[in-house]
Amino acid sequence: MKKYILSLDEGTTSTRSILFDRKGKIIASAQKEFTQYYPASGWVEQDAMEIYASQYATMTEAVVASGISPDEIAAVGITNQRETSVVWNKETGRPIAPAIVWQCRRTEPLCEGLKTDGYETMIREKTGLPIDAYFSASKIRWILDNTEGARDAAEKGNLLFGTIDTWLIWKLTGGKVHATDLTNASRTMLFNIHTRTWDTELLALFDIPQNMLPEVKMSADDYGTLHLLGEEIPIRGVAGDQQAALFGQACFSEGDAKNTYGTGCFLLMNTGTSPKKNDSGLITTLAATEYGRTPEYALEGSVFVGGAVIQWLRDELGFLRDSADSAYFAQKVKDNGGVYVVPAFTGLGAPHWDMHARGTITGLTRGSGRNHIIRAALESIAYQTNDILGAMQKSIDTPLRSLKVDGGASKNTFLMQFQSDISAIAVHKSGETEATALGAAFLAGLAVGFWKDRTELASLCSVSEIYFPTMRKEEREKNLIGWNKAVKMTTYLSALERE
Ligand code: ADP
């Protein structure tokens, strides 16, 4: 009987390979960073060959280090940075240009033009996405328009496109499989999330030949086989990183939400089998679903500055030596003393949407101290999360069930308790810090019968802590009023600035 699942976790800055056992526990892992290229202001590129090579190396390293035999691996799952786009020649197997990374802003003018031309509503309705340079469509267009001979080769059917999952699958299967999963497809801005097919109108709008695009499969499905240390292993799970984390946190029912507290925060909520519209600027996206089930959807929102506000206190203001100390200092004062930090360093995201806003600190008095500011900065992470949860709640009929949390800043006990208090919801901290990789493993394991069903998966998800709300309603309301006022002041200042 096979004993392990191998998860390939291809992130924005590094590739990792992790072996999980039947209990969903990590038995070995390997990680390699790869090069980021910043050829112009706002541009971010990666070398797809380097990504493939480093993924292959970590895969081999993890298996060798574990001491297991590769024939004990039941299946491989892949999870990846989303939206990053690669175009390659199918004869040579080499990319024709550097991969354009999700963060890259070079196609902003193209996206602005589409907005001016009034395409926003049509694109949002079909894809669930706002027009933005993040998503793959404008990146593919850019590569075709700016690489010599590319358009001609694409028309002749010699080029293939893929997000990083697709690129890795194609390389790992020796060019046999050109496929992606629903979650990755839903981030390209070319995929109709209702019909779940590539949209011919959008392909025409972006001038992208359909023959470049991969076949779209379920997230637990047949993606061919790879060769590893003389063994042939099936690839059976694929999902974009945030959707993989949602699955790895066992958010299987409508109203189950997860938040990853990293540099920024990524919130996703399962909304069941129908896509939910949202007026607050949240993204409607596909959730990871196995073959044989009706595809599920999710709402997604992100906090631009999450843990980064603590980094700022540490590196710019010198208030902390270590991010983790913030919990200790925050609890040295009995409350925030009326101080609110709105860390709108790069604008305010959902549901406020003000890209011109800049950070503010409000409510300072002669008695305000460093600890009040530290506390208010931590609280701001919870308030921003709460604003997104509130927007999500408006789109579903059932009440939010729980919030499952992971990521670096979820270790902060003060922050987690405050989140529970301010959102009046139970916060479950995962016992597994690698929810993303585990999600991909879960998908692959389900596809080959390594794990029986979702119930079994849920039983494998350990919860290391649960935080229950303890704050009195009046105090919660008072805090929320304070926060909302601070946000209003921030947007007011931004409006003044533009007058
Ligand atoms: P990413 O995956 O985005 O690089 P991590 O999940 O490693 O991020 O989280 C790192 C971020 O979380 C940093 O911005 C750091 O300041 C913040 N952070 C880490 N630990 C804590 C903590 N105990 N309390 C508050 N913030 C923290």
Short mmCIF file of C-alpha atoms in Angstrom, two decimals, residues 195-453:
data_model
loop_
_atom_site.label_atom_id
_atom_site.label_comp_id
_atom_site.label_asym_id
_atom_site.label_seq_id
_atom_site.Cartn_x
_atom_site.Cartn_y
_atom_site.Cartn_z
CA THR A 195 -20.21 28.22 -18.44
CA ARG A 196 -16.74 27.15 -17.24
CA THR A 197 -15.23 27.46 -20.71
CA TRP A 198 -12.73 29.79 -22.38
CA ASP A 199 -14.71 32.78 -23.51
CA THR A 200 -14.45 33.48 -27.26
CA GLU A 201 -15.51 37.12 -26.87
CA LEU A 202 -12.74 37.77 -24.34
CA LEU A 203 -10.20 35.89 -26.45
CA ALA A 204 -11.13 38.15 -29.38
CA LEU A 205 -10.93 41.26 -27.19
CA PHE A 206 -7.39 40.37 -26.04
CA ASP A 207 -6.44 38.99 -29.45
CA ILE A 208 -5.35 35.62 -28.07
CA PRO A 209 -5.70 32.49 -30.26
CA GLN A 210 -7.69 29.79 -28.47
CA ASN A 211 -5.28 27.04 -29.59
CA MET A 212 -2.70 28.36 -27.09
CA LEU A 213 -4.92 27.66 -24.10
CA PRO A 214 -4.81 24.56 -21.90
CA GLU A 215 -7.62 22.10 -21.34
CA VAL A 216 -9.47 22.96 -18.12
CA LYS A 217 -10.00 20.13 -15.61
CA MET A 218 -11.36 19.72 -12.11
CA SER A 219 -8.88 20.29 -9.28
CA ALA A 220 -8.73 16.57 -8.41
CA ASP A 221 -8.43 14.98 -11.84
CA ASP A 222 -6.06 13.14 -14.19
CA TYR A 223 -3.06 15.29 -15.15
CA GLY A 224 -0.84 12.49 -16.49
CA THR A 225 2.26 11.09 -14.84
CA LEU A 226 5.75 12.29 -14.01
CA HIS A 227 9.02 10.39 -13.63
CA LEU A 228 10.86 10.69 -10.36
CA LEU A 229 13.91 8.62 -9.45
CA GLY A 230 12.90 5.88 -11.87
CA GLU A 231 9.28 5.73 -10.73
CA GLU A 232 6.17 6.85 -12.61
CA ILE A 233 3.83 8.82 -10.33
CA PRO A 234 0.38 10.17 -11.25
CA ILE A 235 -0.32 13.93 -10.98
CA ARG A 236 -3.86 14.14 -9.64
CA GLY A 237 -4.35 17.42 -7.76
CA VAL A 238 -3.98 21.02 -8.99
CA ALA A 239 -5.16 24.30 -7.47
CA GLY A 240 -4.02 27.92 -7.22
CA ASP A 241 -2.42 28.74 -3.85
CA GLN A 242 -5.33 30.51 -2.13
CA GLN A 243 -7.92 27.97 -3.25
CA ALA A 244 -5.56 25.16 -2.20
CA ALA A 245 -5.35 26.74 1.26
CA LEU A 246 -9.16 26.94 1.44
CA PHE A 247 -9.30 23.21 0.66
CA GLY A 248 -6.40 22.41 2.99
CA GLN A 249 -8.29 24.16 5.81
CA ALA A 250 -11.29 21.90 5.05
CA CYS A 251 -13.57 24.84 4.20
CA PHE A 252 -15.96 22.54 2.38
CA SER A 253 -19.35 24.10 3.22
CA GLU A 254 -21.00 27.36 2.28
CA GLY A 255 -20.01 30.01 4.81
CA ASP A 256 -16.66 28.39 5.71
CA ALA A 257 -13.96 31.02 5.43
CA LYS A 258 -10.20 31.10 5.82
CA ASN A 259 -7.81 33.96 6.27
CA THR A 260 -4.07 33.75 5.69
CA TYR A 261 -2.33 36.42 7.76
CA GLY A 262 0.92 37.10 5.89
CA THR A 263 2.46 40.29 4.57
CA GLY A 264 -1.04 40.93 3.23
CA CYS A 265 -4.09 38.91 4.17
CA PHE A 266 -6.00 36.64 1.79
CA LEU A 267 -9.57 35.80 2.68
CA LEU A 268 -11.63 33.23 0.85
CA MET A 269 -15.08 31.99 1.66
CA ASN A 270 -16.75 28.94 0.17
CA THR A 271 -20.12 30.01 -1.27
CA GLY A 272 -21.34 26.58 -2.42
CA THR A 273 -22.23 25.64 -5.98
CA SER A 274 -23.43 29.00 -7.23
CA PRO A 275 -21.25 32.02 -7.98
CA LYS A 276 -22.22 34.95 -5.74
CA LYS A 277 -22.25 38.50 -6.95
CA ASN A 278 -20.77 41.10 -4.71
CA ASP A 279 -21.10 44.86 -4.83
CA SER A 280 -18.22 45.59 -2.49
CA GLY A 281 -15.48 44.76 -4.96
CA LEU A 282 -14.78 41.21 -3.81
CA ILE A 283 -13.73 38.73 -6.48
CA THR A 284 -15.97 35.82 -7.44
CA THR A 285 -13.82 32.82 -8.17
CA LEU A 286 -13.90 29.02 -8.50
CA ALA A 287 -13.02 26.94 -5.46
CA ALA A 288 -11.10 23.66 -5.74
CA THR A 289 -13.52 20.82 -6.45
CA GLU A 290 -12.96 17.14 -7.22
CA TYR A 291 -13.90 15.34 -10.42
CA GLY A 292 -17.48 14.06 -10.22
CA ARG A 293 -18.79 16.92 -8.06
CA THR A 294 -20.58 20.11 -9.05
CA PRO A 295 -17.94 22.85 -9.08
CA GLU A 296 -17.94 25.12 -6.06
CA TYR A 297 -17.30 28.83 -5.91
CA ALA A 298 -15.70 31.24 -3.48
CA LEU A 299 -15.58 34.93 -2.74
CA GLU A 300 -12.14 36.40 -2.29
CA GLY A 301 -10.89 39.62 -0.77
CA SER A 302 -7.48 40.78 0.28
CA VAL A 303 -6.00 43.14 2.81
CA PHE A 304 -3.02 44.87 1.16
CA VAL A 305 -1.21 45.68 4.38
CA GLY A 306 -1.59 42.93 7.00
CA GLY A 307 1.53 41.68 8.81
CA ALA A 308 3.38 44.37 6.85
CA VAL A 309 2.12 47.01 9.29
CA ILE A 310 4.01 45.18 12.05
CA GLN A 311 7.08 45.02 9.83
CA TRP A 312 6.74 48.79 9.44
CA LEU A 313 6.62 49.31 13.22
CA ARG A 314 9.72 47.17 13.47
CA ASP A 315 11.82 48.42 10.55
CA GLU A 316 10.73 52.02 10.02
CA LEU A 317 9.65 53.18 13.49
CA GLY A 318 11.96 50.90 15.47
CA PHE A 319 9.16 50.09 17.95
CA LEU A 320 9.91 46.36 17.96
CA ARG A 321 12.89 44.10 17.58
CA ASP A 322 10.77 41.13 16.56
CA SER A 323 7.25 41.08 15.03
CA ALA A 324 6.18 38.50 17.59
CA ASP A 325 6.84 40.93 20.49
CA SER A 326 3.90 43.03 19.30
CA ALA A 327 1.45 40.78 21.21
CA TYR A 328 3.30 41.43 24.49
CA PHE A 329 3.43 45.23 24.09
CA ALA A 330 -0.19 45.44 22.90
CA GLN A 331 -1.31 43.81 26.13
CA LYS A 332 0.64 46.20 28.33
CA VAL A 333 -2.13 48.76 27.76
CA LYS A 334 -5.74 48.05 28.70
CA ASP A 335 -7.13 49.25 25.38
CA ASN A 336 -6.13 51.24 22.31
CA GLY A 337 -6.69 54.53 24.20
CA GLY A 338 -8.77 55.80 21.27
CA VAL A 339 -5.89 55.42 18.81
CA TYR A 340 -6.55 53.93 15.38
CA VAL A 341 -3.97 53.11 12.73
CA VAL A 342 -5.29 52.86 9.17
CA PRO A 343 -2.36 51.35 7.25
CA ALA A 344 -3.49 52.49 3.80
CA PHE A 345 0.13 52.59 2.61
CA THR A 346 -0.87 51.61 -0.93
CA GLY A 347 -4.53 52.66 -0.83
CA LEU A 348 -7.58 51.03 0.70
CA GLY A 349 -8.94 47.79 -0.73
CA ALA A 350 -12.33 46.09 -0.42
CA PRO A 351 -14.88 47.19 0.61
CA HIS A 352 -13.66 50.85 0.76
CA TRP A 353 -11.72 51.01 -2.53
CA ASP A 354 -9.69 54.17 -2.53
CA MET A 355 -6.43 53.62 -4.34
CA HIS A 356 -5.31 57.20 -3.57
CA ALA A 357 -5.72 56.90 0.21
CA ARG A 358 -2.61 56.94 2.39
CA GLY A 359 -2.04 55.78 5.95
CA THR A 360 -3.29 57.69 8.99
CA ILE A 361 -3.07 57.51 12.76
CA THR A 362 -6.05 59.10 14.51
CA GLY A 363 -7.06 59.84 18.09
CA LEU A 364 -3.62 60.75 19.45
CA THR A 365 -3.52 62.49 22.84
CA ARG A 366 -0.67 63.53 25.15
CA GLY A 367 -1.21 60.20 26.90
CA SER A 368 -0.85 58.05 23.77
CA GLY A 369 2.25 55.90 23.85
CA ARG A 370 4.17 53.45 21.77
CA ASN A 371 2.15 50.53 23.08
CA HIS A 372 -1.12 52.14 22.03
CA ILE A 373 0.21 52.48 18.50
CA ILE A 374 1.45 48.90 18.47
CA ARG A 375 -1.92 47.75 19.72
CA ALA A 376 -3.79 49.87 17.18
CA ALA A 377 -1.60 48.50 14.37
CA LEU A 378 -2.42 44.92 15.34
CA GLU A 379 -6.08 45.80 15.70
CA SER A 380 -6.04 47.31 12.19
CA ILE A 381 -5.28 43.87 10.74
CA ALA A 382 -8.41 42.51 12.44
CA TYR A 383 -10.60 45.49 11.47
CA GLN A 384 -9.61 45.22 7.81
CA THR A 385 -10.34 41.48 7.88
CA ASN A 386 -13.66 42.18 9.56
CA ASP A 387 -14.64 44.68 6.86
CA ILE A 388 -14.10 41.99 4.21
CA LEU A 389 -15.97 39.37 6.24
CA GLY A 390 -18.87 41.81 6.50
CA ALA A 391 -18.90 42.28 2.72
CA MET A 392 -18.80 38.51 2.21
CA GLN A 393 -21.63 37.96 4.64
CA LYS A 394 -23.87 40.24 2.57
CA SER A 395 -23.55 37.87 -0.40
CA ILE A 396 -24.63 34.65 1.30
CA ASP A 397 -27.85 33.62 3.01
CA THR A 398 -26.28 31.47 5.70
CA PRO A 399 -24.38 33.13 8.54
CA LEU A 400 -20.60 32.90 8.46
CA ARG A 401 -19.79 29.65 10.19
CA SER A 402 -16.25 30.05 11.31
CA LEU A 403 -12.97 31.64 10.40
CA LYS A 404 -10.02 29.32 9.92
CA VAL A 405 -6.66 31.01 10.06
CA ASP A 406 -3.07 30.38 9.04
CA GLY A 407 0.00 32.40 8.01
CA GLY A 408 2.85 34.00 9.98
CA ALA A 409 0.81 36.58 11.92
CA SER A 410 -1.83 33.99 12.97
CA LYS A 411 0.68 33.03 15.66
CA ASN A 412 -0.13 36.31 17.39
CA THR A 413 -2.54 35.33 20.19
CA PHE A 414 -3.59 38.92 20.90
CA LEU A 415 -4.50 39.46 17.25
CA MET A 416 -6.46 36.20 17.01
CA GLN A 417 -8.46 36.94 20.18
CA PHE A 418 -9.16 40.46 18.96
CA GLN A 419 -10.28 39.10 15.59
CA SER A 420 -12.71 36.76 17.31
CA ASP A 421 -13.99 39.60 19.51
CA ILE A 422 -14.42 42.16 16.77
CA SER A 423 -16.01 39.77 14.26
CA ALA A 424 -18.02 37.92 16.95
CA ILE A 425 -16.97 34.62 15.42
CA ALA A 426 -14.97 31.57 16.51
CA VAL A 427 -11.44 31.66 15.11
CA HIS A 428 -9.83 28.27 14.49
CA LYS A 429 -6.08 28.25 14.19
CA SER A 430 -4.85 25.42 12.06
CA GLY A 431 -2.38 22.96 13.57
CA GLU A 432 -0.90 22.71 10.08
CA THR A 433 1.13 25.72 9.04
CA GLU A 434 1.34 24.49 5.44
CA ALA A 435 -2.37 24.63 4.58
CA THR A 436 -1.62 25.45 0.93
CA ALA A 437 0.60 22.44 0.29
CA LEU A 438 -1.76 20.25 2.30
CA GLY A 439 -4.69 21.37 0.13
CA ALA A 440 -2.90 20.20 -3.03
CA ALA A 441 -2.04 16.92 -1.30
CA PHE A 442 -5.67 16.47 -0.24
CA LEU A 443 -6.85 16.91 -3.83
CA ALA A 444 -4.34 14.42 -5.22
CA GLY A 445 -5.05 11.96 -2.41
CA LEU A 446 -8.80 12.07 -2.99
CA ALA A 447 -8.36 11.47 -6.71
CA VAL A 448 -6.46 8.20 -6.18
CA GLY A 449 -8.51 6.97 -3.21
CA PHE A 450 -5.59 7.49 -0.79
CA TRP A 451 -8.15 9.32 1.36
CA LYS A 452 -11.79 8.29 1.14
CA ASP A 453 -13.77 11.50 1.21
#
